[in-house]
XYZ file of N, CA, C and O in Angstrom:
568
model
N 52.946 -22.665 39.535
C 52.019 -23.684 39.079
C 50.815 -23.001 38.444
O 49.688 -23.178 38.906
N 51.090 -22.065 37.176
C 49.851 -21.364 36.363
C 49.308 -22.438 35.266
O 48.231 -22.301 34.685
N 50.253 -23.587 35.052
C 49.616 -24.359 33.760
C 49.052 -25.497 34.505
O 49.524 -26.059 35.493
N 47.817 -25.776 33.780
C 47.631 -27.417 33.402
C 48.506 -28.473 33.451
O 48.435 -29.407 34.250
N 49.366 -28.315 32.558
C 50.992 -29.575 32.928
C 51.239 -29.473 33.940
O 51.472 -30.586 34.411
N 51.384 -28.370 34.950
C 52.040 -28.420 36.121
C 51.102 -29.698 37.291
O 51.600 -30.656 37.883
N 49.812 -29.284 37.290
C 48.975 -30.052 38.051
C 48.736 -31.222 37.601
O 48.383 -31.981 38.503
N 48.788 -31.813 36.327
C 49.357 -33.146 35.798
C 50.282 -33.635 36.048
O 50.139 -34.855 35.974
N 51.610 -33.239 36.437
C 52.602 -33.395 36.647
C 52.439 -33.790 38.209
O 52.758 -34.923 38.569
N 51.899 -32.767 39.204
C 51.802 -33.413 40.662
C 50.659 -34.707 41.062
O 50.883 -35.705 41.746
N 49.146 -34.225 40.253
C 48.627 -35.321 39.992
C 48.549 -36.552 39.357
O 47.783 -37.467 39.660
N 49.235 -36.542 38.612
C 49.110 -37.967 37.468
C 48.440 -37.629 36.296
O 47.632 -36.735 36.044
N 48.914 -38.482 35.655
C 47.808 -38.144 33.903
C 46.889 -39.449 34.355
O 47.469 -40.210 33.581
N 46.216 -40.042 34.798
C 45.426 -41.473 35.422
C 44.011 -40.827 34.829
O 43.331 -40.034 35.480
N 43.606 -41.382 33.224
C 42.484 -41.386 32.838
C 41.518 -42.293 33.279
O 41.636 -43.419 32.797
N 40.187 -42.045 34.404
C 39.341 -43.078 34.136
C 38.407 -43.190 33.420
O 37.556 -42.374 33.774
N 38.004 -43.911 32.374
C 36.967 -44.063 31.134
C 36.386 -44.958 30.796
O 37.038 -45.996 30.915
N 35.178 -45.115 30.311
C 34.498 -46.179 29.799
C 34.261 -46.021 28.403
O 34.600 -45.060 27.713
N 33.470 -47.350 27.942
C 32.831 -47.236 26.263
C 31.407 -46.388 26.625
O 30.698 -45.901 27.505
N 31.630 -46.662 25.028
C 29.783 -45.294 25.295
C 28.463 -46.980 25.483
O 27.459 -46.974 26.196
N 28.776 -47.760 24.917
C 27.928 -48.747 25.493
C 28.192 -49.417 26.956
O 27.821 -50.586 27.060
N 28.575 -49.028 27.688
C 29.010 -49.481 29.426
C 27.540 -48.908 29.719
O 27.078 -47.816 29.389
N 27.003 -49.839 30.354
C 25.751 -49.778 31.447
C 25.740 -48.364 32.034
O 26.621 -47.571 31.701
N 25.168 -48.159 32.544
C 25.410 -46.368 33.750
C 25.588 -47.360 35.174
O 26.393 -46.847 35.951
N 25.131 -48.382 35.563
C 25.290 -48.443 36.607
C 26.732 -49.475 36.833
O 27.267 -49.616 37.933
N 27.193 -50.117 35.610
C 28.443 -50.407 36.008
C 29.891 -48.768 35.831
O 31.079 -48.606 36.108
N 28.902 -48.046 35.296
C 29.909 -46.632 35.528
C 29.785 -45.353 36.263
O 30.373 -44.280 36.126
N 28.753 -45.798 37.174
C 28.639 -45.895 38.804
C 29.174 -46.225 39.586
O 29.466 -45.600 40.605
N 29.549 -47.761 39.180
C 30.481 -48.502 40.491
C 31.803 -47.803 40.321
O 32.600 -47.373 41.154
N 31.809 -47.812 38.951
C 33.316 -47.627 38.716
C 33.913 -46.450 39.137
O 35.122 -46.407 39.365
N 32.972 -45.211 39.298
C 32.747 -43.811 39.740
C 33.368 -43.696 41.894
O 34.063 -42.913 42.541
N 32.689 -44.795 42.165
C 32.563 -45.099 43.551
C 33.836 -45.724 43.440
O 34.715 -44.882 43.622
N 34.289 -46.850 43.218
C 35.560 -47.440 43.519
C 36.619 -47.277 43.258
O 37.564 -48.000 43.574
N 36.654 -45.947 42.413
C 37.981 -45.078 42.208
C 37.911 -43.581 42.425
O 38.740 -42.864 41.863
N 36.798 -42.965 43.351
C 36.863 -42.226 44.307
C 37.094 -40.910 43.499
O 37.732 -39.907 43.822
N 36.140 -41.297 41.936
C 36.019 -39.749 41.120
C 34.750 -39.367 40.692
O 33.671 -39.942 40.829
N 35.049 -38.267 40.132
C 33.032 -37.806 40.300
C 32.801 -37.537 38.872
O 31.925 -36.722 38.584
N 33.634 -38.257 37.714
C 33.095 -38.335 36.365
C 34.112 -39.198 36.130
O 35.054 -39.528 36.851
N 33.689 -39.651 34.606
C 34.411 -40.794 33.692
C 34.207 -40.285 32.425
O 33.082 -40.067 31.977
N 35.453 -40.039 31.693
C 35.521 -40.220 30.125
C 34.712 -41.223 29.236
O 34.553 -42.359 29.683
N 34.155 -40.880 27.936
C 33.464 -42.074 27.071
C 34.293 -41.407 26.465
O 34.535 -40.235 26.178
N 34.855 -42.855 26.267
C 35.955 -43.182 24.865
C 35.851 -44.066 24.150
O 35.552 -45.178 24.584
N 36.001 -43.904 23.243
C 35.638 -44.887 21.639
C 37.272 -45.281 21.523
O 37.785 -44.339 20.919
N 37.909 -45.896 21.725
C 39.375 -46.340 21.139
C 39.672 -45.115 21.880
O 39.150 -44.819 22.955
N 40.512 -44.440 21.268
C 41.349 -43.477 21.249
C 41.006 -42.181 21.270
O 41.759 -41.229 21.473
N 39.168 -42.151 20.927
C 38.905 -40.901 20.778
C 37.703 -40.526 22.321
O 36.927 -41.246 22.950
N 37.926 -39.674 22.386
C 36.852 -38.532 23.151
C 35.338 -38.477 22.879
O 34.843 -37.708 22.056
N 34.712 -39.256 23.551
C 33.158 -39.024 22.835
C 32.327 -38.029 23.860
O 31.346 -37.379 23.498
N 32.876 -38.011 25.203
C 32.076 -37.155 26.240
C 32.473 -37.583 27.479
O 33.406 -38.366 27.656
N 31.538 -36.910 28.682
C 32.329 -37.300 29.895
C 31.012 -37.341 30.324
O 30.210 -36.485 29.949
N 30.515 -38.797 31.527
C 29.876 -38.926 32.310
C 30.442 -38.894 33.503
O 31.467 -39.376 33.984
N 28.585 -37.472 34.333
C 29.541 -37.451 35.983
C 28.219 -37.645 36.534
O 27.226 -37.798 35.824
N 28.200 -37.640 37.937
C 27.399 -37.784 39.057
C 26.413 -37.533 38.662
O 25.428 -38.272 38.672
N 26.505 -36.100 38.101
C 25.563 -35.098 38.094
C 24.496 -35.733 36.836
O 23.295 -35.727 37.106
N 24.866 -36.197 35.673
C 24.222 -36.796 34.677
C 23.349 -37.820 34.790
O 22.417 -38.130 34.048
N 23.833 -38.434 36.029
C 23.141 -39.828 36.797
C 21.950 -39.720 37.603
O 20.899 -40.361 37.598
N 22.391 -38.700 38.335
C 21.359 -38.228 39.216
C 19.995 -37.215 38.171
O 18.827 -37.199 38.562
N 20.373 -36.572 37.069
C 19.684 -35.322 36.388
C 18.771 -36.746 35.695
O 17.624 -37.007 36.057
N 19.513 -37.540 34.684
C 19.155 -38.006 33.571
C 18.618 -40.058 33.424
O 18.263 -40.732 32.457
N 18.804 -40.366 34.770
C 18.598 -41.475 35.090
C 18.043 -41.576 36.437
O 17.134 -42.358 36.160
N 17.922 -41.382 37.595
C 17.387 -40.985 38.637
C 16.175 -40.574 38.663
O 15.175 -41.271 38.830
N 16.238 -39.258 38.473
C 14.799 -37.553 38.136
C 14.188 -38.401 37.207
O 12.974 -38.219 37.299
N 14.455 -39.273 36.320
C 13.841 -39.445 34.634
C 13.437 -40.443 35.245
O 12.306 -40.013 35.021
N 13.167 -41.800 36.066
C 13.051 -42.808 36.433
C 14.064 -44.041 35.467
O 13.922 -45.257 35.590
N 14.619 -43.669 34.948
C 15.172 -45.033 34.038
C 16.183 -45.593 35.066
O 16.737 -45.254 36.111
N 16.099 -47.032 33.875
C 16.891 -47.919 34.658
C 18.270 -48.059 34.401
O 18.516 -48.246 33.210
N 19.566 -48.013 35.405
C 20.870 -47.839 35.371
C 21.122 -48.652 34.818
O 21.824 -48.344 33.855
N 20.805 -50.186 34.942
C 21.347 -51.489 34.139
C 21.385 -51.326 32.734
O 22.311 -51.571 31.960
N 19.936 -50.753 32.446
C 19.654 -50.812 30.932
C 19.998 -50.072 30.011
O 20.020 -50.302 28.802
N 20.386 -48.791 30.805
C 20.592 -47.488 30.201
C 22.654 -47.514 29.457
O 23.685 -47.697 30.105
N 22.536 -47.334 28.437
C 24.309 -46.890 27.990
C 24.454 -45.903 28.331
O 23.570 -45.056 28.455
N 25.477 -45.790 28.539
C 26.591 -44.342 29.178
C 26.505 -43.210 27.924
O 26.807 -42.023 28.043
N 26.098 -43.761 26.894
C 26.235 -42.713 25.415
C 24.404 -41.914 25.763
O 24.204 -40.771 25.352
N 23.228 -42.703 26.541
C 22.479 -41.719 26.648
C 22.324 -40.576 27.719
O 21.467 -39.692 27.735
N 23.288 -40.782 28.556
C 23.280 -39.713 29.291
C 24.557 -39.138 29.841
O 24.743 -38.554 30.909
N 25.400 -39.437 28.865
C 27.053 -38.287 28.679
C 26.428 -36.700 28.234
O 25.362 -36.326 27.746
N 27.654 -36.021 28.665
C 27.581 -34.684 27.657
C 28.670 -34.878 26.970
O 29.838 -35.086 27.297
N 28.014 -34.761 25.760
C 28.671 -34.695 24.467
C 29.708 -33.457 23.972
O 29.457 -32.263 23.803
N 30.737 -34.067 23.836
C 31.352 -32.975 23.301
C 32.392 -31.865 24.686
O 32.513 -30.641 24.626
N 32.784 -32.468 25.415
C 33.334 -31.751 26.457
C 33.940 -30.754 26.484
O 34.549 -30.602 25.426
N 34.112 -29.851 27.281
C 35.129 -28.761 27.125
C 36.140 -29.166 27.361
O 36.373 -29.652 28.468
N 36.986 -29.100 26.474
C 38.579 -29.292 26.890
C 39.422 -28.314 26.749
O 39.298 -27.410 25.923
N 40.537 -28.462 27.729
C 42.056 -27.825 27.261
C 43.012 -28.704 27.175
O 42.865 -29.926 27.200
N 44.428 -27.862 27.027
C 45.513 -27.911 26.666
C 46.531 -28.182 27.950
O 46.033 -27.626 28.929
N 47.571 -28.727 28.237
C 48.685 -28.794 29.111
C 48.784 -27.371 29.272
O 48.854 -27.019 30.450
N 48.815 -26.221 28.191
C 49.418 -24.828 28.295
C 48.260 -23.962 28.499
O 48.144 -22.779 28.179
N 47.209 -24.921 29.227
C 46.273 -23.554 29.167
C 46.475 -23.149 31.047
O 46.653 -24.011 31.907
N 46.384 -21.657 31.306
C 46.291 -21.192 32.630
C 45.496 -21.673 33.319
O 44.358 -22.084 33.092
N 46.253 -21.618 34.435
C 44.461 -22.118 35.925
C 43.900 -21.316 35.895
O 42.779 -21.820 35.832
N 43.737 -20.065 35.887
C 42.984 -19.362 36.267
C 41.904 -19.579 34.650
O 40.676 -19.572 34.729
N 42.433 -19.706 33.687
C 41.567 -19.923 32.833
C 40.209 -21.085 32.747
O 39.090 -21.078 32.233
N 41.077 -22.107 33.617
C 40.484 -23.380 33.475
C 39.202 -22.934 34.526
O 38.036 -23.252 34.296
N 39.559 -22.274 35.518
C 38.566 -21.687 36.517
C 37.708 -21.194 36.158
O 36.577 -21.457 36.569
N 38.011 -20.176 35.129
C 36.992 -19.334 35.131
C 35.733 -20.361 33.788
O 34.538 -20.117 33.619
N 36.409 -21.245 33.208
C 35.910 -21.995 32.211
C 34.602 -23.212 32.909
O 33.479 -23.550 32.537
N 35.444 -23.556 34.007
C 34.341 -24.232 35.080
C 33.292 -23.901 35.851
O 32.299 -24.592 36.079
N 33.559 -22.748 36.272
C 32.447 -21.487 37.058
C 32.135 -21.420 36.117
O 31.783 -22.580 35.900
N 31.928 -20.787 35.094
C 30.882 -19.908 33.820
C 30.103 -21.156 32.978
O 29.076 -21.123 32.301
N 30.869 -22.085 33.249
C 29.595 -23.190 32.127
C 29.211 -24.339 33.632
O 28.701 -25.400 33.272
N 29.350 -24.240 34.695
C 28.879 -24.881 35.693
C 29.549 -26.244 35.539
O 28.816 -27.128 35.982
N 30.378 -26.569 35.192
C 31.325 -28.210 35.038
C 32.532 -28.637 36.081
O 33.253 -27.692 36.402
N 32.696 -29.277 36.369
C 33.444 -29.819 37.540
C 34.906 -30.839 36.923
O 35.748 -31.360 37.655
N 34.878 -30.889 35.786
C 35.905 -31.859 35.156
C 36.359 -31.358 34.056
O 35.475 -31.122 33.233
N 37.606 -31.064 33.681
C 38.204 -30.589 32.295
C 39.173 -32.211 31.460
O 40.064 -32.802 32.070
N 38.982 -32.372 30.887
C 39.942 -33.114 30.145
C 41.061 -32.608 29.653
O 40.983 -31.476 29.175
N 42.131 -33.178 29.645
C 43.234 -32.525 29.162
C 43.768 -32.958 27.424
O 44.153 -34.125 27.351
N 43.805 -32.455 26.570
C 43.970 -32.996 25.298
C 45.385 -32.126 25.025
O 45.589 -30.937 25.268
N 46.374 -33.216 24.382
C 47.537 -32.782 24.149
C 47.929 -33.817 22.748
O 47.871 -35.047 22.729
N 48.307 -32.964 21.700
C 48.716 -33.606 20.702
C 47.594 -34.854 19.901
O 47.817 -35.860 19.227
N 46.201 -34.101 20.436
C 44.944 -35.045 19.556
C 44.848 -36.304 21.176
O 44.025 -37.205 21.012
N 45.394 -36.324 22.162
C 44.778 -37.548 22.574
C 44.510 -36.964 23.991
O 44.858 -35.801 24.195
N 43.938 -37.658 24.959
C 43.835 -37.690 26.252
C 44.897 -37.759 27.369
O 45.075 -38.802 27.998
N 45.803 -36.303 27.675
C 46.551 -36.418 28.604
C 46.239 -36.573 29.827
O 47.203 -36.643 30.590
N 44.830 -36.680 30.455
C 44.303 -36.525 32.014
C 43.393 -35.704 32.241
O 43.205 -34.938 31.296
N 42.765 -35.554 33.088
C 41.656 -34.800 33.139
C 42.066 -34.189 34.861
O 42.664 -34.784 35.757
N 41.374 -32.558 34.842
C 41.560 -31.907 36.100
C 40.180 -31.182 36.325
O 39.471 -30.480 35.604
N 40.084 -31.665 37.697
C 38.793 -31.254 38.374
C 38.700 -29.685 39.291
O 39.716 -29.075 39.622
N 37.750 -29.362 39.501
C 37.520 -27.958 39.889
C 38.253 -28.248 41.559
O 38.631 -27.239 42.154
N 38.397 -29.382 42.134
C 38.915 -29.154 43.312
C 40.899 -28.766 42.818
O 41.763 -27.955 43.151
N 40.783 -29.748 42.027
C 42.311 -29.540 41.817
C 42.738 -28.497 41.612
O 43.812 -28.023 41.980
N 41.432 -27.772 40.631
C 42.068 -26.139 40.651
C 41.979 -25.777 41.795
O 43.102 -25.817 42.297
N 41.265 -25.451 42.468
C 40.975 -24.395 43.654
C 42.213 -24.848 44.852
O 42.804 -24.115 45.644
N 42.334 -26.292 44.644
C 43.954 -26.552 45.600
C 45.196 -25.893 45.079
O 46.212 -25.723 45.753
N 45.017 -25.489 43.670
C 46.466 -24.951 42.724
C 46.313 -23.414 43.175
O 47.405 -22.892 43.396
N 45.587 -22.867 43.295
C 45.081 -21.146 43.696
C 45.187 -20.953 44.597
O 45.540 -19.847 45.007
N 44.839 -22.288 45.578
C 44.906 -21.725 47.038
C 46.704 -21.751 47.572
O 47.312 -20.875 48.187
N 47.191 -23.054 47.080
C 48.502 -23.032 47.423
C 49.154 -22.104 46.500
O 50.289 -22.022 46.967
N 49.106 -21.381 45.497
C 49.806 -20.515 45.056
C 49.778 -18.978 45.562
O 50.663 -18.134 45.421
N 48.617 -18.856 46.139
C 47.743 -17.346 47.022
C 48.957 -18.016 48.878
O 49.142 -17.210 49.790
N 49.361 -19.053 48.930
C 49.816 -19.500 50.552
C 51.183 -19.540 50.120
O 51.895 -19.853 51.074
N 51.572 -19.425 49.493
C 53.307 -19.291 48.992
C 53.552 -17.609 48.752
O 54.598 -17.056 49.093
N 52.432 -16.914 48.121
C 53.002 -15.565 47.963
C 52.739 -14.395 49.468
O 52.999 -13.209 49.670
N 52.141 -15.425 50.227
C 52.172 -14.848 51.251
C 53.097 -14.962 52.165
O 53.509 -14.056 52.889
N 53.460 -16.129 52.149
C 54.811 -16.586 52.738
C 55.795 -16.122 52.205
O 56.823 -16.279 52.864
N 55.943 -15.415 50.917
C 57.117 -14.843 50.171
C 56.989 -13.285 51.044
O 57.925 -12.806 51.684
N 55.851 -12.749 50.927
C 55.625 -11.661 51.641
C 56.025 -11.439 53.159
O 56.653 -10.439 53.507
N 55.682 -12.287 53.917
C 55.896 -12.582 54.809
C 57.630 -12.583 55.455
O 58.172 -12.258 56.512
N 57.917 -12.956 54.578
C 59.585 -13.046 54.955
C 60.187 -11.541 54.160
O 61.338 -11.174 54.396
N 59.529 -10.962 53.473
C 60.115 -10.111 52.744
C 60.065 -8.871 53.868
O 60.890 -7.971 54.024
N 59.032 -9.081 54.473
C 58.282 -7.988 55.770
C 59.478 -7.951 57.006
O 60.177 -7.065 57.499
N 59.321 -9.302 57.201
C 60.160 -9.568 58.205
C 61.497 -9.629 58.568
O 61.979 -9.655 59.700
N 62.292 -9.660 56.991
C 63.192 -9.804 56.613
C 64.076 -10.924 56.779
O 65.175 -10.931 56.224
């Protein structure tokens, strides 16, 4: 399990997203009642950015503004980092640690195949580091 597809494949491709005009605080709730810690802004079909926790709390919270009033297009980051189905975990890792982001989108063939979070990696590393030990393990033991 070194690719992206693979952890799509056990997780689901299950995009959650809003418009870039959605309130922040109805993409809050929506954050809370499907038990993820960012949301895609999508225009139709396309990718405009990803709002997470962290944007809410930095850019609406700290700033005093108001969640009702505020669109999701003023306090997304624009322009997300994305990969590929074929890109490595360990890549995606090191892509999340070094720019401090918690959510990758997955883009395959121009559109939105799913998005994978820094836990998902670190569950793909850890169970792949607990299988080669167990391979070891029996190899020892015979």
């Amino acid at each position: 399990m070194n690719q992206v597809k693979h952890l799509l494949e056990i997780k689901g491709h299950a995009v959650h997203a809003v418009a870039p005009e959605t309130p922040v605080l109805e993409a809050i709730r929506m954050m809370a009642e499907r038990r993820v810690g960012a949301l895609l802004v999508m225009h139709g079909e396309r990718l405009e950015g990803i709002v997470s926790e962290r944007d809410y709390a930095r850019k609406v919270i700290l700033q005093g503004r108001a969640s009702a009033s505020t669109p999701v297009s003023e306090i997304m980051s624009a322009q997300p980092i994305t990969v590929t189905p074929e890109t490595e975990v360990l890549e995606c890792m090191r892509l999340c640690t070094h720019s401090r982001i918690r959510h990758l989108p997955v883009i395959e063939d121009g559109r939105v195949a799913g998005v994978i979070s820094i836990g998902d990696l670190v569950k793909a590393v850890i169970d792949e580091q607990a299988e080669q030990i167990e391979q070891l393990q029996r190899y020892i033991t015979g």
